[in-house]
Every structure is written in structure tokens, then in C-alpha cells.
Coordinates of C-alpha atoms in Angstrom, one line a residue:
Chain A
Q1 CA -9.7 -176.0 -12.9
V2 CA -5.9 -175.8 -13.1
Q3 CA -3.9 -178.0 -11.1
L4 CA -0.1 -178.7 -10.7
R5 CA 1.2 -181.9 -9.6
E6 CA 5.1 -182.3 -8.3
S7 CA 6.7 -185.6 -8.7
G8 CA 10.4 -186.7 -8.0
P9 CA 12.3 -189.1 -6.3
G10 CA 11.9 -188.5 -2.4
L11 CA 15.4 -189.5 -1.6
V12 CA 18.5 -188.4 -3.4
K13 CA 22.2 -188.9 -2.4
P14 CA 24.7 -186.2 -1.8
S15 CA 26.5 -185.1 -5.0
E16 CA 23.9 -186.6 -7.3
T17 CA 21.3 -184.8 -9.6
L18 CA 17.6 -183.9 -8.9
F19 CA 14.8 -184.5 -11.2
L20 CA 11.6 -182.9 -10.6
T21 CA 8.5 -183.3 -12.9
C22 CA 5.2 -180.4 -12.6
T23 CA 2.4 -181.9 -14.6
V24 CA -0.1 -179.3 -15.3
S25 CA -3.6 -180.1 -15.9
G26 CA -6.5 -177.9 -17.2
D27 CA -4.6 -175.3 -19.0
S28 CA -1.4 -175.3 -21.6
I29 CA 1.8 -174.8 -20.5
R30 CA 2.3 -172.3 -23.4
N31 CA -0.1 -170.0 -21.6
Y32 CA 1.8 -168.7 -18.8
A33 CA 5.3 -168.8 -17.1
W34 CA 6.1 -171.3 -14.3
N35 CA 8.1 -171.4 -11.1
W36 CA 10.0 -173.6 -8.9
I37 CA 9.9 -172.5 -5.3
R38 CA 11.2 -174.5 -2.1
Q39 CA 10.8 -174.6 1.4
S40 CA 13.4 -176.4 3.7
P41 CA 12.1 -177.8 7.0
G42 CA 10.8 -175.7 9.5
K43 CA 12.0 -172.4 7.4
G44 CA 10.9 -169.9 4.7
L45 CA 10.2 -170.1 1.1
E46 CA 12.9 -169.8 -1.5
W47 CA 12.7 -168.7 -5.1
I48 CA 14.5 -171.4 -7.1
G49 CA 13.7 -169.7 -10.8
Y50 CA 10.9 -169.4 -13.8
F51 CA 10.9 -170.2 -17.1
Y52 CA 8.5 -169.4 -20.2
I53 CA 7.7 -171.7 -23.3
N54 CA 9.6 -169.1 -25.5
G55 CA 12.9 -169.7 -23.7
S56 CA 12.7 -166.5 -20.9
T57 CA 14.4 -167.6 -17.7
N58 CA 15.7 -166.4 -14.6
S59 CA 16.8 -168.3 -11.5
S60 CA 18.3 -167.3 -8.1
P61 CA 21.7 -166.4 -8.0
S62 CA 22.6 -169.0 -5.3
L63 CA 21.3 -171.7 -7.4
K64 CA 21.8 -170.8 -11.1
S65 CA 25.0 -172.7 -11.6
R66 CA 23.6 -175.7 -10.5
V67 CA 19.9 -175.6 -11.9
T68 CA 18.7 -176.4 -15.5
F69 CA 14.9 -176.0 -16.2
S70 CA 13.1 -177.7 -19.2
V71 CA 9.7 -178.6 -20.6
D72 CA 7.9 -181.3 -22.8
T73 CA 4.7 -179.4 -24.1
S74 CA 3.3 -182.7 -25.6
K75 CA 2.8 -183.9 -21.9
N76 CA 2.0 -180.5 -20.4
Q77 CA 5.0 -181.1 -18.4
F78 CA 8.1 -178.9 -16.9
Y79 CA 11.1 -180.2 -15.4
L80 CA 13.7 -178.9 -12.8
K81 CA 17.4 -180.3 -12.7
L82 CA 19.6 -179.6 -9.9
R83 CA 23.1 -180.9 -10.0
S84 CA 25.4 -181.7 -7.1
V85 CA 22.9 -181.9 -4.6
S86 CA 23.8 -181.5 -0.6
A87 CA 21.9 -181.9 2.6
A88 CA 21.0 -177.9 2.5
D89 CA 18.9 -179.0 -0.7
T90 CA 16.5 -180.8 1.6
A91 CA 13.2 -179.6 1.5
V92 CA 9.6 -179.4 -0.1
Y93 CA 9.8 -178.8 -3.7
Y94 CA 6.7 -176.7 -5.2
C95 CA 5.8 -175.5 -9.0
A96 CA 3.9 -172.9 -9.4
R97 CA 2.0 -170.9 -12.3
D98 CA 2.7 -167.2 -12.5
G99 CA -1.0 -165.9 -12.9
V100 CA -2.0 -162.7 -14.7
S101 CA -1.0 -160.6 -11.9
R102 CA 2.7 -161.9 -12.0
A103 CA 2.3 -163.3 -8.6
S104 CA 2.1 -167.2 -7.9
D105 CA -1.5 -167.9 -8.2
I106 CA -1.7 -171.5 -8.4
W107 CA 0.7 -174.1 -6.6
G108 CA 0.9 -177.7 -6.7
Q109 CA 0.8 -179.7 -3.4
G110 CA 4.6 -179.9 -2.9
T111 CA 7.2 -182.7 -3.1
M112 CA 9.3 -183.7 -0.3
V113 CA 13.0 -184.2 -1.0
T114 CA 15.7 -185.7 1.3
V115 CA 19.5 -185.4 0.1
S116 CA 20.9 -188.2 2.6
S117 CA 23.4 -191.3 1.8
Chain B
D1 CA 18.8 -159.1 -3.8
I2 CA 15.7 -157.3 -2.1
Q3 CA 15.5 -158.5 1.3
M4 CA 12.0 -158.7 2.8
T5 CA 11.3 -158.6 6.7
Q6 CA 8.3 -159.3 8.3
S7 CA 7.0 -158.9 11.6
P8 CA 6.3 -160.2 14.2
S9 CA 7.5 -163.6 13.7
T10 CA 4.4 -164.9 15.7
L11 CA 1.6 -163.2 16.7
S12 CA -1.6 -165.0 19.3
A13 CA -5.0 -163.2 18.8
S14 CA -8.4 -164.2 19.8
V15 CA -11.2 -165.0 17.3
G16 CA -13.1 -161.9 16.2
D17 CA -9.5 -159.9 16.6
R18 CA -8.0 -157.5 14.1
V19 CA -4.8 -158.6 13.0
T20 CA -2.0 -156.9 11.1
I21 CA 1.2 -158.2 9.7
T22 CA 3.9 -155.9 8.3
C23 CA 6.4 -156.6 5.3
R24 CA 9.2 -154.1 4.8
A25 CA 11.7 -154.5 1.5
S26 CA 15.2 -153.3 1.8
Q27 CA 14.3 -150.8 -1.1
S28 CA 11.4 -149.9 -3.3
I29 CA 9.2 -152.4 -5.1
S30 CA 6.5 -150.3 -6.0
S31 CA 3.7 -152.3 -5.6
W32 CA 4.7 -155.6 -6.4
L33 CA 4.0 -157.3 -3.4
A34 CA 2.0 -160.8 -2.8
W35 CA 0.5 -162.0 0.5
Y36 CA 0.4 -166.0 1.0
Q37 CA -1.6 -168.2 3.3
Q38 CA 0.2 -171.2 4.2
K39 CA -1.7 -174.1 6.4
P40 CA 0.3 -176.7 8.0
G41 CA 1.2 -179.4 5.7
K42 CA -0.1 -177.5 2.7
A43 CA 0.8 -175.5 0.0
P44 CA 0.9 -171.6 -0.1
K45 CA -2.3 -170.0 -1.0
L46 CA -2.2 -166.2 -3.0
L47 CA -4.6 -164.1 -0.9
I48 CA -3.4 -160.7 -2.1
Y49 CA -1.4 -159.4 -5.2
K50 CA -0.2 -156.1 -6.4
A51 CA 0.0 -155.0 -2.5
S52 CA -4.0 -154.5 -2.3
S53 CA -5.8 -156.7 -4.7
L54 CA -8.0 -159.5 -3.4
E55 CA -7.2 -162.7 -5.1
S56 CA -10.7 -164.3 -6.2
G57 CA -12.2 -166.5 -3.7
V58 CA -10.5 -164.9 -0.9
P59 CA -12.6 -163.6 2.1
S60 CA -13.1 -160.0 2.1
R61 CA -11.8 -159.9 5.6
F62 CA -8.4 -160.1 4.4
S63 CA -6.9 -156.9 3.2
G64 CA -3.4 -155.6 1.9
S65 CA -1.9 -152.1 1.5
G66 CA 1.2 -150.0 1.3
S67 CA 3.7 -149.2 -1.7
G68 CA 7.6 -148.6 -1.9
T69 CA 9.0 -150.3 0.9
Q70 CA 6.2 -150.6 3.7
F71 CA 3.2 -153.3 3.3
T72 CA 0.7 -154.4 5.8
L73 CA -1.7 -157.5 5.7
T74 CA -4.8 -157.1 7.7
I75 CA -7.1 -159.5 8.9
S76 CA -10.4 -157.5 9.9
S77 CA -11.8 -160.0 12.4
L78 CA -9.8 -163.4 13.1
Q79 CA -11.5 -166.6 12.3
P80 CA -10.4 -170.1 13.5
D81 CA -9.9 -171.2 10.2
D82 CA -7.3 -168.5 9.4
L83 CA -4.5 -170.3 11.7
A84 CA -1.6 -170.2 9.2
T85 CA 1.6 -169.0 8.4
Y86 CA 1.5 -166.2 6.1
H87 CA 4.4 -165.0 3.7
C88 CA 5.1 -161.4 1.7
Q89 CA 6.9 -161.7 -1.7
Q90 CA 8.1 -159.2 -3.5
Y91 CA 8.0 -159.6 -7.3
D92 CA 9.5 -156.4 -8.3
S93 CA 12.8 -157.4 -9.6
Y94 CA 15.0 -160.9 -9.7
P95 CA 15.4 -162.8 -7.9
W96 CA 12.1 -162.8 -6.2
T97 CA 12.0 -162.8 -2.5
F98 CA 10.0 -164.0 0.4
G99 CA 9.4 -162.7 3.9
Q100 CA 10.8 -165.3 6.8
G101 CA 7.0 -165.8 7.6
T102 CA 4.6 -164.7 10.2
K103 CA 2.7 -167.6 12.3
V104 CA -0.7 -166.8 13.7
E105 CA -1.9 -168.7 16.4
I106 CA -5.5 -168.6 17.9
K107 CA -5.7 -167.7 21.6

């Protein structure tokens, strides 16, 4: 079955750039749109943005200026780059698939990112 | 941005009870609403999409209804495994937004 797995540094210093990887297994990354979503400790879910292999993309206005999405189809991986991080970016970061229903039907297990010096 | 407001924030119910969670959108989202279940320390899991369609493999005790701005998630007979936080999400227009979550506790 389709599985997603996030990976990242765990700890990032303030003002640095966060780089996260989502590895997709069981299906081609070309077949769907993909989302990044985060959850700050004890808080609700926050949609970061989505991208599709054809270049279509959108992101939250509050993060748009700091976010970049990219993909490596040969590795079936996609990536999130978040620049100039601060403590407010401390969260569990999830990648998720846009299903045929357009809702996020498959999620990774999440990766915790802490921003601290 | 479309604001999603869930109520209640927390509810406590007994096994076998009928439980209803409400989600209100700040503007019409047609039926572009999903419900997710998130157990402690786990990723969210899709339960309902397009307001009332049950995701494959989800128990039939879960159901969704509503359109426009008012939506409900109902658990017809609460089970111990349903201890979780439930989130609604609109995917009518970007940016997609979530409700603040409803924590369901078992009495």
C-alpha cells in the first residue's frame, strides 16, 4: 500500500533554513498532488501548501514568502524548504497525499522539528 | 481565509453514547469538507470526505452531514477506540484551513 515517510534534521537554529524530505512508496509521485501540513505542540493543524508534478502549487499566505517546494521523481521524493525559521516554526511536520476525493487521504507519521539555539 | 470553528472543544461521553461534533465555516464551502481523527502521538486519519462520504475502511458508526457553512460529524455509538481529537478541514478554496479540533474523552 502507499506509504509516506518524512525525514529531517530534528533541530534547527533560528534564522536558518529547514529542509524536509517526504519519501513515497507504493505509488508514483507523478500521480497525485502532495501537501505539507504542520502542527505546533498542543495546537491545531496548519496547512503549509501543496504542489503537483506539473508545477502547480499553492501555499499559505502566512508562509508563502519563506516556503519552496521541490521534487525528485527518480527518488520518488518531494521536499519542503522553509527559510528564516523562528521558534514559531517548531512543530510536527506532516506530508500527505491529495486523494481522488481531494482530501488528504494518506499521511506520513510526521517528523518533529524544534527551532532553538 | 475561510475560518473553521468547531464545537465543542472537548466532550466527555460514555461508551455507547451518540456523539455529535459541529463545524462551521465562515463562508460557504459547498460540500468540500473533510473530517480527520487524530489519536495521541499519531498522524491524522481521514474519516469523511466531501462532507458525508465515508472513507474506505472507516467503521460505519461514523457519519457526516451538512453543506454550505454548517457540518456535523456523528459517532452513532461511541467506542473506547474512538478516544481521539477530531478535526474538520475545508478544501473549497486556498488556503485550506482546519478547525481547532474537538477532543473526545471516554467517561
